[in-house]
CSV table of N, CA and C in Angstrom, one decimal:
chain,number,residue,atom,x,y,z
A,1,UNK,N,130.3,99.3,83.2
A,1,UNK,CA,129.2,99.2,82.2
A,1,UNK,C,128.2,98.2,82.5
A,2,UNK,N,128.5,97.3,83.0
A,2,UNK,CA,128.1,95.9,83.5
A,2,UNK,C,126.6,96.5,84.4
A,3,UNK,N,126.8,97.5,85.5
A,3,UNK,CA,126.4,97.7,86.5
A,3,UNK,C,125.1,98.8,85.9
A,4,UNK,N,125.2,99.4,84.7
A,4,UNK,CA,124.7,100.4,84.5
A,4,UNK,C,124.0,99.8,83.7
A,5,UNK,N,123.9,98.6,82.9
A,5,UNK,CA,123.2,97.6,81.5
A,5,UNK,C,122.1,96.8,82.7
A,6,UNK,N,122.8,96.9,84.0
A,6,UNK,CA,121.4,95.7,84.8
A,6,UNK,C,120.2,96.7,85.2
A,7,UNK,N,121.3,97.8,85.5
A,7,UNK,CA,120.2,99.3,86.1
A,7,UNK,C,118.8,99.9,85.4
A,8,UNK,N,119.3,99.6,83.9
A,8,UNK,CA,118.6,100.1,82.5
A,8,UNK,C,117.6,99.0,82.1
A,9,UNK,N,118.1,97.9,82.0
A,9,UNK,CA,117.0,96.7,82.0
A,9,UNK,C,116.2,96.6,83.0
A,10,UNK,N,116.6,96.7,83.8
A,10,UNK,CA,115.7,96.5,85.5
A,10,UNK,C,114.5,97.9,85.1
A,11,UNK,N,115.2,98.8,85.2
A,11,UNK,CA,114.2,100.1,85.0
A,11,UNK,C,113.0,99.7,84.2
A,12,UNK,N,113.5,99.4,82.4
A,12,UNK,CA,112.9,99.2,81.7
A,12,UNK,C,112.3,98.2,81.9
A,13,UNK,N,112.1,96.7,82.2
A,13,UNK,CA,111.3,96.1,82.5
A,13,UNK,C,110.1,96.5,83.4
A,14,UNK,N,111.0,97.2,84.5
A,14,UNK,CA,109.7,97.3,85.5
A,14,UNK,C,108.5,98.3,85.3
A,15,UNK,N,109.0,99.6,84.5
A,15,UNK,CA,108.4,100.4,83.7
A,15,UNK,C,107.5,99.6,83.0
A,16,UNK,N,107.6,99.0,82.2
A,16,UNK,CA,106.7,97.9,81.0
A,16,UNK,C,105.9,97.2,82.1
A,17,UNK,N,106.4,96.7,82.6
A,17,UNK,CA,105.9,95.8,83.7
A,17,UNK,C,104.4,96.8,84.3
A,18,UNK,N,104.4,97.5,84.6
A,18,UNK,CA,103.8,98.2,85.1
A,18,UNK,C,102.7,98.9,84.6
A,19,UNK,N,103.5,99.4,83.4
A,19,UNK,CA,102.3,99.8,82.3
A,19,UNK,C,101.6,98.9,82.0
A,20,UNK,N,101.6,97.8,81.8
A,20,UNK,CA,100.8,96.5,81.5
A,20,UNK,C,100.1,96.2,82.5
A,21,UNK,N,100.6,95.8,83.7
A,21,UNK,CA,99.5,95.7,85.1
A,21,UNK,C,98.9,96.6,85.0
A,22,UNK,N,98.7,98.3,85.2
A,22,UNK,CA,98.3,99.2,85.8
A,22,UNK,C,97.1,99.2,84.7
A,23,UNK,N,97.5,99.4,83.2
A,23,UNK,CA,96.4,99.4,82.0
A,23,UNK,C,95.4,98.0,82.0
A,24,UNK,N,96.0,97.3,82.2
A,24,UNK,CA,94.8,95.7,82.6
A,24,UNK,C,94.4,96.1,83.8
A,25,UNK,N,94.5,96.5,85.1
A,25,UNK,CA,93.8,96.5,86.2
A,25,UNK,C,93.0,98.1,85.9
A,26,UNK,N,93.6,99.0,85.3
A,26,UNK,CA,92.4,100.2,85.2
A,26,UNK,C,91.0,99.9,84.1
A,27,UNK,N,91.7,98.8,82.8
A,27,UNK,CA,90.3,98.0,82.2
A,27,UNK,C,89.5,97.4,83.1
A,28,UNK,N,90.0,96.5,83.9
A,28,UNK,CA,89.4,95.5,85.0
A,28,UNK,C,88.4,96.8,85.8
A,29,UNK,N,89.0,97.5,86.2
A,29,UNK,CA,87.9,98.2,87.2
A,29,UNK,C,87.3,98.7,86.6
A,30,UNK,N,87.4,99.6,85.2
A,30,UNK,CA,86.2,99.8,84.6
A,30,UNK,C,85.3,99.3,84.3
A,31,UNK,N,85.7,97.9,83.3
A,31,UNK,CA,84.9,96.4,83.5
A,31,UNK,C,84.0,96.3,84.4
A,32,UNK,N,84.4,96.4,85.4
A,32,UNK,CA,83.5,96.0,87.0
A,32,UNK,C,82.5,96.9,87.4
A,33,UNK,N,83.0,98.0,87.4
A,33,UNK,CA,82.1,99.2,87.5
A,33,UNK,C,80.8,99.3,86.6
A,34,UNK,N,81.3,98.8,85.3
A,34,UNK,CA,80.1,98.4,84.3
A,34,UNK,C,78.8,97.6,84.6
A,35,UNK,N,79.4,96.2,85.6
A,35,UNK,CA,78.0,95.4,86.2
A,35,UNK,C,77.1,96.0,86.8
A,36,UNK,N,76.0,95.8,86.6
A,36,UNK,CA,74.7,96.3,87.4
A,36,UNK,C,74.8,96.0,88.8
A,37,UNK,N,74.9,97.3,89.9
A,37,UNK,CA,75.0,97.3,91.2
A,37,UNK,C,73.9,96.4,91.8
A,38,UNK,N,72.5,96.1,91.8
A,38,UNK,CA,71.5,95.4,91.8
A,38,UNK,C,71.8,93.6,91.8
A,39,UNK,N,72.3,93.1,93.0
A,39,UNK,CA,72.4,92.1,93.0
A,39,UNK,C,71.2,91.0,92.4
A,40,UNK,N,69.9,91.6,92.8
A,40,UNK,CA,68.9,90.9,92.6
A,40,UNK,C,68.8,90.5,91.1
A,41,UNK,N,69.2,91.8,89.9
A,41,UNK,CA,69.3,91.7,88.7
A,41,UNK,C,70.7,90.2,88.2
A,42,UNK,N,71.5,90.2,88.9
A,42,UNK,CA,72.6,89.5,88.4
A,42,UNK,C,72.2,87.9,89.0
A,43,UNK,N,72.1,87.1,88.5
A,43,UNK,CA,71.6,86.0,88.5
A,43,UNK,C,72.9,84.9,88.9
A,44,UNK,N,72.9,83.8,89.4
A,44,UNK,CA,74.2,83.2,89.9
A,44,UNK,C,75.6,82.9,89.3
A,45,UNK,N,74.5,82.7,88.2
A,45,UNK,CA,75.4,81.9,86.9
A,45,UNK,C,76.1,83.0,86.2
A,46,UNK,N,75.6,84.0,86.3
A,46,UNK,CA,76.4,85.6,85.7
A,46,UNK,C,77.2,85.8,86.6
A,47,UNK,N,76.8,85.8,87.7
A,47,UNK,CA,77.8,86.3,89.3
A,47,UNK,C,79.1,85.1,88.7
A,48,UNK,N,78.8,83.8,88.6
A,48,UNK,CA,80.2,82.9,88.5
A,48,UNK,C,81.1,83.4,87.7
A,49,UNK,N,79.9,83.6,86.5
A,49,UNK,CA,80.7,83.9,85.1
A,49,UNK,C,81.5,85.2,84.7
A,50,UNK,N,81.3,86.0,85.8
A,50,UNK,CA,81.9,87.2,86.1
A,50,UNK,C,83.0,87.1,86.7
A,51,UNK,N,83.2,86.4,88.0
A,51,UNK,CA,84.3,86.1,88.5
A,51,UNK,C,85.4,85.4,87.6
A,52,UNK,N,84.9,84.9,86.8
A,52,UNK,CA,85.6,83.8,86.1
A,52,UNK,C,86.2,84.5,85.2
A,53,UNK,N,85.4,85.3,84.7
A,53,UNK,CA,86.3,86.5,83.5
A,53,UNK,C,87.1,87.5,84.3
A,54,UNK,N,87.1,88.1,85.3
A,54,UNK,CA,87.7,88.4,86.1
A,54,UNK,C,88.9,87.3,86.3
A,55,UNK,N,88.8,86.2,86.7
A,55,UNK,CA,90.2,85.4,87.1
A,55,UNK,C,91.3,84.9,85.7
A,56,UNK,N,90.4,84.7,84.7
A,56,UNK,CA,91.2,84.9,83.6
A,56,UNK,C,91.9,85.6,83.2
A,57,UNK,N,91.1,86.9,83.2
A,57,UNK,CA,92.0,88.3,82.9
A,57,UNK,C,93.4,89.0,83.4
A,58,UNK,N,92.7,88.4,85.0
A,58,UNK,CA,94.0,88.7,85.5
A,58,UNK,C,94.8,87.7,85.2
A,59,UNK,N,94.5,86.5,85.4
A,59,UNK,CA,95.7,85.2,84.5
A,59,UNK,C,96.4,85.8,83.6
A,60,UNK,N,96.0,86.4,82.6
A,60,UNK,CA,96.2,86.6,81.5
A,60,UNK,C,97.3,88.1,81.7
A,61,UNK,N,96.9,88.4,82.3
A,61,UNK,CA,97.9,89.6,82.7
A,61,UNK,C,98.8,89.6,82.9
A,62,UNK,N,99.1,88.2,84.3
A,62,UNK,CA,100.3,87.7,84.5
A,62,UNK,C,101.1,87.0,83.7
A,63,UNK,N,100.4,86.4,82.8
A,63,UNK,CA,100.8,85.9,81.6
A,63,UNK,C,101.8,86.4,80.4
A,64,UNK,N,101.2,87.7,80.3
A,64,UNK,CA,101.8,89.1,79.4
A,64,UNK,C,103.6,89.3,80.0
A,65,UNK,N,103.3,89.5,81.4
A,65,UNK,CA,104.1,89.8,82.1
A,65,UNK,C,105.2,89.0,82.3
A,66,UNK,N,105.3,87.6,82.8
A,66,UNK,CA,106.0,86.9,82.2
A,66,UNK,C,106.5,86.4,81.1
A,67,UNK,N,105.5,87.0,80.4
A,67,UNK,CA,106.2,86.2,78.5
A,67,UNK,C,107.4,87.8,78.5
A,68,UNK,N,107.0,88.6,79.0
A,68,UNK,CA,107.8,89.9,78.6
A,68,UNK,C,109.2,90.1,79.5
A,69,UNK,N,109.3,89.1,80.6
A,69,UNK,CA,110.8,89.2,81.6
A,69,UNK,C,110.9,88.1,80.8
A,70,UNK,N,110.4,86.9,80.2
A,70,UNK,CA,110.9,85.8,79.5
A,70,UNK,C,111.7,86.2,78.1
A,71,UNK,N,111.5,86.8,77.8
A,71,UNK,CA,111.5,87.1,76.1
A,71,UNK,C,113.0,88.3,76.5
A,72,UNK,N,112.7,89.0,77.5
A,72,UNK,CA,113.8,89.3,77.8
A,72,UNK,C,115.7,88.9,78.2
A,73,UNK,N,115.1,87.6,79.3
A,73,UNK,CA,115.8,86.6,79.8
A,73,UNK,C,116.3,86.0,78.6
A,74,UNK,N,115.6,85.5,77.7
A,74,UNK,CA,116.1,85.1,76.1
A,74,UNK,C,117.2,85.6,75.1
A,75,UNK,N,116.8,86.8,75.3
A,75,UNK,CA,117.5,87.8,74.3
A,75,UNK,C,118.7,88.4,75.2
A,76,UNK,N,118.5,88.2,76.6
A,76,UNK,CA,120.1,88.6,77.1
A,76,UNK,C,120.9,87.4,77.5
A,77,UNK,N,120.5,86.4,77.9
A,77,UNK,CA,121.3,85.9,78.9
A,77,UNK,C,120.7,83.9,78.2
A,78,UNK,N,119.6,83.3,78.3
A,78,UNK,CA,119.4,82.3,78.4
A,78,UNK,C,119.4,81.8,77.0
A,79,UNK,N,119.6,80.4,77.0
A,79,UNK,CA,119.8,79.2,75.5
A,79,UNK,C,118.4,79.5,74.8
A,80,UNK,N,117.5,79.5,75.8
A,80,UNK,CA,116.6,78.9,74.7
A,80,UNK,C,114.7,79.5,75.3
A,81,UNK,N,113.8,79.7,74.8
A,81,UNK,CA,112.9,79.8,75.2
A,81,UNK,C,112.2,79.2,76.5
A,82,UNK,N,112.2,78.5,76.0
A,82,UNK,CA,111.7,77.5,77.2
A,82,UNK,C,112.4,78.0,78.7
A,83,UNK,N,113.7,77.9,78.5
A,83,UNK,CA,114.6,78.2,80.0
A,83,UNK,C,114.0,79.5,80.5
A,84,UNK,N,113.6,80.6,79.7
A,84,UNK,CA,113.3,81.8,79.9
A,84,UNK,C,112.2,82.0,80.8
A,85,UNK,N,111.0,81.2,79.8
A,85,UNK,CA,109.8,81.4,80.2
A,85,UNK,C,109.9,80.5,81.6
A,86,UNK,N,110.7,79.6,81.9
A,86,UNK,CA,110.3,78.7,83.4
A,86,UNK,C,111.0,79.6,84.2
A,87,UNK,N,112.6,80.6,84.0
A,87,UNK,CA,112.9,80.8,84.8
A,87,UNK,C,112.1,82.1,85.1
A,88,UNK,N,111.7,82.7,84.2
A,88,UNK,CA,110.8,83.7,84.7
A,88,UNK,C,109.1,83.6,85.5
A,89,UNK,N,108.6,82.5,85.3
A,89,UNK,CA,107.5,81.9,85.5
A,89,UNK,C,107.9,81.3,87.1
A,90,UNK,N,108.7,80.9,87.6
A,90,UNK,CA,108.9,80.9,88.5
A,90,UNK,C,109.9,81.6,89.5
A,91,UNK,N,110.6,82.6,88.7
A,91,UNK,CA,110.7,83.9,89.6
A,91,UNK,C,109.4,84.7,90.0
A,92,UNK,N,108.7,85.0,89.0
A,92,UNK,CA,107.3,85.7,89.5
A,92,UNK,C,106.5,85.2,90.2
A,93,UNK,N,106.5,84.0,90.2
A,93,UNK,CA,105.6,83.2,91.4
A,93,UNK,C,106.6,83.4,92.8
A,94,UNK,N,107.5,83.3,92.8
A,94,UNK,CA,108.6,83.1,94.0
A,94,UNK,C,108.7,81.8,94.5
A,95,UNK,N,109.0,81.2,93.4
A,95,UNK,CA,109.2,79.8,93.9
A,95,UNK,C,110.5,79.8,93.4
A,96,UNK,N,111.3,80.0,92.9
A,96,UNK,CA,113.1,80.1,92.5
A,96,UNK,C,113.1,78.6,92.7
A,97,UNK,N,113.0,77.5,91.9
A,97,UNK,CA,113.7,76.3,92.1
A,97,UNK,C,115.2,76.2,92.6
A,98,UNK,N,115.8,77.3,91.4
A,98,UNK,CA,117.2,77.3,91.3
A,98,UNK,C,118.0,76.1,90.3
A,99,UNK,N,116.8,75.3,89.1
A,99,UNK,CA,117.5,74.6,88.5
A,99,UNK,C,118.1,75.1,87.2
A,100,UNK,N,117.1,76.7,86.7
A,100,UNK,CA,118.0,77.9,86.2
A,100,UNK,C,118.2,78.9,86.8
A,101,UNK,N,119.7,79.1,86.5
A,101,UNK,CA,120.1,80.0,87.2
A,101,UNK,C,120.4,81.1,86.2
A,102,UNK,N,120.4,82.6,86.3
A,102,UNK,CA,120.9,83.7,85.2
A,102,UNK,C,122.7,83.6,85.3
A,103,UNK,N,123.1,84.3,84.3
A,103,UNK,CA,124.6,84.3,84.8
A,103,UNK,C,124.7,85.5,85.9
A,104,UNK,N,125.7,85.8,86.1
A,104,UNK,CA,126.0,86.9,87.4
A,104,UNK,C,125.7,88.2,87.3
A,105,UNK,N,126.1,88.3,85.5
A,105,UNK,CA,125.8,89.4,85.1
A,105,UNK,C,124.4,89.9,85.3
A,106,UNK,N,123.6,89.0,85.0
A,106,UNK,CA,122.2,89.4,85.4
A,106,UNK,C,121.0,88.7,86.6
A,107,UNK,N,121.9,88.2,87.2
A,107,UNK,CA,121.5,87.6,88.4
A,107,UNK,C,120.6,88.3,89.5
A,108,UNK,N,120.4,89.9,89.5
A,108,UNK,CA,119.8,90.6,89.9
A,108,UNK,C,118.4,90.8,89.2
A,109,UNK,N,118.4,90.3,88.1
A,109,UNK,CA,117.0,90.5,87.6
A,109,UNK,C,116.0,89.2,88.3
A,110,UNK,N,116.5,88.2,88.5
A,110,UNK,CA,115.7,87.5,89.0
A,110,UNK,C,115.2,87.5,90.3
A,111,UNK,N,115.5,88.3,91.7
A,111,UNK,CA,115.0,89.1,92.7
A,111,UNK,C,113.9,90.2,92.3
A,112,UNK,N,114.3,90.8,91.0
A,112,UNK,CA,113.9,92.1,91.3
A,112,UNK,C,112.4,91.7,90.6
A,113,UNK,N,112.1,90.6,89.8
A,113,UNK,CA,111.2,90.0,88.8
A,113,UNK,C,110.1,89.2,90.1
A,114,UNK,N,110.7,89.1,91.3
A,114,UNK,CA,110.2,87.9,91.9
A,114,UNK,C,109.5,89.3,93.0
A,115,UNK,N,109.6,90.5,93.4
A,115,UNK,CA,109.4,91.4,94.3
A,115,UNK,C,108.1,92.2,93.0
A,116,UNK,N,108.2,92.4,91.9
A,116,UNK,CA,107.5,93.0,91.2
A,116,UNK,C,106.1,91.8,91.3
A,117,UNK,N,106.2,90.6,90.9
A,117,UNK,CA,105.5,89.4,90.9
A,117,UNK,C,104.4,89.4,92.2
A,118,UNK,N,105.1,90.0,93.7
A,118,UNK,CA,104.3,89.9,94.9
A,118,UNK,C,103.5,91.2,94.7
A,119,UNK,N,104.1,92.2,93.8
A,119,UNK,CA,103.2,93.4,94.3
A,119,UNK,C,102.0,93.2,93.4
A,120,UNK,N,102.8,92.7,92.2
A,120,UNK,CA,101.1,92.8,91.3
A,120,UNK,C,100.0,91.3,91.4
A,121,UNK,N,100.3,90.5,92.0
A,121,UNK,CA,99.7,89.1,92.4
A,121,UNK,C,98.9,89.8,93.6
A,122,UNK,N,99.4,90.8,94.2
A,122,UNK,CA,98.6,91.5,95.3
A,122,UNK,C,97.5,92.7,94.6
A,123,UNK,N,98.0,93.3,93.7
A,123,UNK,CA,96.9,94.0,93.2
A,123,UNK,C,96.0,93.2,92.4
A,124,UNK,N,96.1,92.0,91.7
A,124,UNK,CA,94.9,91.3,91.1
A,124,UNK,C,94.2,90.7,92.4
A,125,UNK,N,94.6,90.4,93.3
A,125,UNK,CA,93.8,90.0,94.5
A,125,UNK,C,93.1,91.0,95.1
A,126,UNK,N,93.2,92.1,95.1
A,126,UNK,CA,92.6,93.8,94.9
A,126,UNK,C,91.8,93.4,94.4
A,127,UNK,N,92.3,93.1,92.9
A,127,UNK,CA,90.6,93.4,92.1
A,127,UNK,C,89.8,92.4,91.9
A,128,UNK,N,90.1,91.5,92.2
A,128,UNK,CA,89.1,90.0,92.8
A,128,UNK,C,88.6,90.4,93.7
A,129,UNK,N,88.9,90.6,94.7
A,129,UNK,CA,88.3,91.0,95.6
A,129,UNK,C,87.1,92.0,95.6
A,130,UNK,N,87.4,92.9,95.1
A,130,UNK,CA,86.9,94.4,94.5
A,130,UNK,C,85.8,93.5,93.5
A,131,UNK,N,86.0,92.6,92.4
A,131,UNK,CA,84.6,92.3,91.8
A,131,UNK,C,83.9,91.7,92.3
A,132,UNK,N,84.2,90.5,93.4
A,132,UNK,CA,83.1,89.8,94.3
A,132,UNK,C,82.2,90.6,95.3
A,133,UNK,N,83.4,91.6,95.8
A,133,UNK,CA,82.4,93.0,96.6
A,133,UNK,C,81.1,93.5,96.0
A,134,UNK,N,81.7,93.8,94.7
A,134,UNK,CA,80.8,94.5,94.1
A,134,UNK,C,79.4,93.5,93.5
A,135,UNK,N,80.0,92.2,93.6
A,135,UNK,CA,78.9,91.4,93.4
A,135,UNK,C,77.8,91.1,94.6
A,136,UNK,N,78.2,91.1,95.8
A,136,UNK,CA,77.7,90.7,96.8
A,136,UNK,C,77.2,91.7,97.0
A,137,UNK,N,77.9,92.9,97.2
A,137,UNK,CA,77.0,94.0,98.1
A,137,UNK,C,77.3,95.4,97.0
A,138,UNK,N,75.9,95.8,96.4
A,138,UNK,CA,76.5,96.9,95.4
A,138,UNK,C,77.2,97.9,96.4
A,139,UNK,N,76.4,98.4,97.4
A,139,UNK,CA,76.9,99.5,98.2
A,139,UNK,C,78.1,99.3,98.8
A,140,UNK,N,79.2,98.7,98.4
A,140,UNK,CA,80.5,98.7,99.0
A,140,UNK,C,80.4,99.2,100.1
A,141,UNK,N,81.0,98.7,101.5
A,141,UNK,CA,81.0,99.4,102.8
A,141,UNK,C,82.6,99.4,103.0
A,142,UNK,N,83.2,98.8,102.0
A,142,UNK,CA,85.0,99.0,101.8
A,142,UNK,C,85.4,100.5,101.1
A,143,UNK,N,84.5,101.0,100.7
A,143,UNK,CA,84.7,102.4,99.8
A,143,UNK,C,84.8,104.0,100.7
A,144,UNK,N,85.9,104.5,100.9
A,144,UNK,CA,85.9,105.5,101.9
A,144,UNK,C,85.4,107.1,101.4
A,145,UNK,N,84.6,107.5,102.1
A,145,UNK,CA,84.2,109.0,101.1
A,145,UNK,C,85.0,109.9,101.2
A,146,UNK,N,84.8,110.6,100.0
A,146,UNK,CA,85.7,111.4,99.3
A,146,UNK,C,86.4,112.6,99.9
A,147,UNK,N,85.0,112.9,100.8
A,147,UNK,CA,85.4,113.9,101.9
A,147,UNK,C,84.4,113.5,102.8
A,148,UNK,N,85.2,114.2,104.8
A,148,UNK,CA,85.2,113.2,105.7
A,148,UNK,C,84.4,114.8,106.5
A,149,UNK,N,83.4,114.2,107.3
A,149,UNK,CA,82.7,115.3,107.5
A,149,UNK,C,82.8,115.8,109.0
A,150,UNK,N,83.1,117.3,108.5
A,150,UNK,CA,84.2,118.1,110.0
A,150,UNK,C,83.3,117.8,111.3
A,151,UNK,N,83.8,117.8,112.2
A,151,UNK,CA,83.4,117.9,113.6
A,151,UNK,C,84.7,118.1,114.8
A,152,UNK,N,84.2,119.2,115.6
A,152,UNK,CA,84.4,120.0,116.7
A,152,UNK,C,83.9,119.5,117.9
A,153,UNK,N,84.8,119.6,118.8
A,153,UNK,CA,84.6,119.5,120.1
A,153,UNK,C,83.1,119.8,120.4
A,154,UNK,N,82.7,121.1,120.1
A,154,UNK,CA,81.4,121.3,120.5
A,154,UNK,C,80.2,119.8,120.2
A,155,UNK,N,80.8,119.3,119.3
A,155,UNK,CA,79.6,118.9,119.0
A,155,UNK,C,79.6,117.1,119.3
A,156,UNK,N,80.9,116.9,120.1
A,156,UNK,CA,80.9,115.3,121.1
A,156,UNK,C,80.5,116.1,122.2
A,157,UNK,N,80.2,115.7,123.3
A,157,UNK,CA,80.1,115.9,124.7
A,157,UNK,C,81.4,115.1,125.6
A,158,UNK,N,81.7,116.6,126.6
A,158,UNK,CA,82.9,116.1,127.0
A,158,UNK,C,82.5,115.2,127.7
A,159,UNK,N,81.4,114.3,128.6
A,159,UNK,CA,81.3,113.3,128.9
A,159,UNK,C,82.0,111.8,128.0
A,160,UNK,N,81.4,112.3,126.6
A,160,UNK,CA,81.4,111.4,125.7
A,160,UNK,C,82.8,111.2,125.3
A,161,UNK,N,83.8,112.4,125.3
A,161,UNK,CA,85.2,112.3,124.8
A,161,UNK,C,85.7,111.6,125.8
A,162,UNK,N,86.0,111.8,127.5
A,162,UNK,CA,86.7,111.6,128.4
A,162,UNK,C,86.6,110.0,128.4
A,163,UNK,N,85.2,109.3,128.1
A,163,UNK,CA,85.2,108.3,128.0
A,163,UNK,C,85.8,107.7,126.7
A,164,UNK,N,85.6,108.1,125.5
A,164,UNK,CA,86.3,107.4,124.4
A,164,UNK,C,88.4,107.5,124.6
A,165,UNK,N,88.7,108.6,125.7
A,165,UNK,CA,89.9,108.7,125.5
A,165,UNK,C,90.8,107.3,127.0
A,166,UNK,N,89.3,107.0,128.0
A,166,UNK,CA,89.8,106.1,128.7
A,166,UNK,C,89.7,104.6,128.2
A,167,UNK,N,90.4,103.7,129.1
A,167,UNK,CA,90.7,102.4,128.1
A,167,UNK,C,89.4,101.5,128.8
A,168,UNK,N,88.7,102.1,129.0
A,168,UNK,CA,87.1,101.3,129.1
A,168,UNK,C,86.4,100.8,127.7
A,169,UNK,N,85.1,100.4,127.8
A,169,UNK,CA,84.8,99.7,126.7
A,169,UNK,C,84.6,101.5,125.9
A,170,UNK,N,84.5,100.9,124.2
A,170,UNK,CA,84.3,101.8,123.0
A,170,UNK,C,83.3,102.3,122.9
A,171,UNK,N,82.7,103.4,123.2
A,171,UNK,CA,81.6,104.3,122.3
A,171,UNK,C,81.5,104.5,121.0
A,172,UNK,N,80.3,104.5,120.7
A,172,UNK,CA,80.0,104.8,119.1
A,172,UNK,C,79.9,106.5,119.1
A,173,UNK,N,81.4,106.9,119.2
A,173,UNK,CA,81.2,108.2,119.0
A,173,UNK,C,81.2,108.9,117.6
């Protein structure tokens, strides 16, 4: 039973988990898509102040996220709030001090809290990224089209293939 109560939490967390990242980062991008592509229009101080709501949000996301493996850690396993929220605040960072530890029983949650932590600290760096792009250069050159346009042998020259396939310098084929 032991084995099947870590299975179900784990699930359930990471589920929530997720839904919460994925719904704040699909707001975020909408958010972003919202600013005027026209750098010339967006003025410096908007450009900062953009990023800045952007770095908050995502703060704040993380924040959700931890209060929610905290609040968990609470209500199964740990004394007191506080232990919860540190030990989960720094499972999700991956820094594991190790000055709380979970009992055995749930000692797997704090691996699996600290792997969820790298994936979504990697998608808000996505979307930081993704708003300064969008700030710098409206026309994204990171954006791949939707569809990739056919071409046939006929229409490289076999001069031009034989060379792109030898390990000489690169053609702009």
């Amino acid at each position: 039973m032991t084995f099947l109560q870590q299975t179900g939490a784990a699930v359930l967390l990471v589920l929530i988990t997720l839904t919460i990242q994925c719904g704040g980062a699909a707001a975020l991008i909408i958010w972003i898509r919202s600013i005027p592509r026209e750098t010339q229009k967006v003025r410096v101080f908007r450009c900062a102040a953009l990023v800045m709501q952007t770095t908050v949000a995502v703060i704040i996301l993380h924040g959700i996220v931890i209060l929610l493996w905290a609040s968990c850690y609470r209500w199964l396993c740990l004394p007191s709030w506080e232990s919860g929220f540190y030990f989960s605040a720094s499972s999700y960072a991956t820094v594991g001090y190790g000055d709380v530890v979970l009992p055995s029983k749930w000692r797997l949650l704090g691996p699996l809290e600290s792997m969820v932590g790298m994936l979504m600290s990697g998608v808000s760096i996505g979307l930081l990224f993704a708003a300064v792009t969008h700030l710098v250069d409206g026309k994204s050159r990171s954006r791949l089209p939707l569809h990739a346009e056919p071409t046939n042998a006929d229409q490289i020259g076999l001069r031009q293939r034989r060379h792109c396939c030898l390990s000489g310098p690169r053609s702009n084929v």
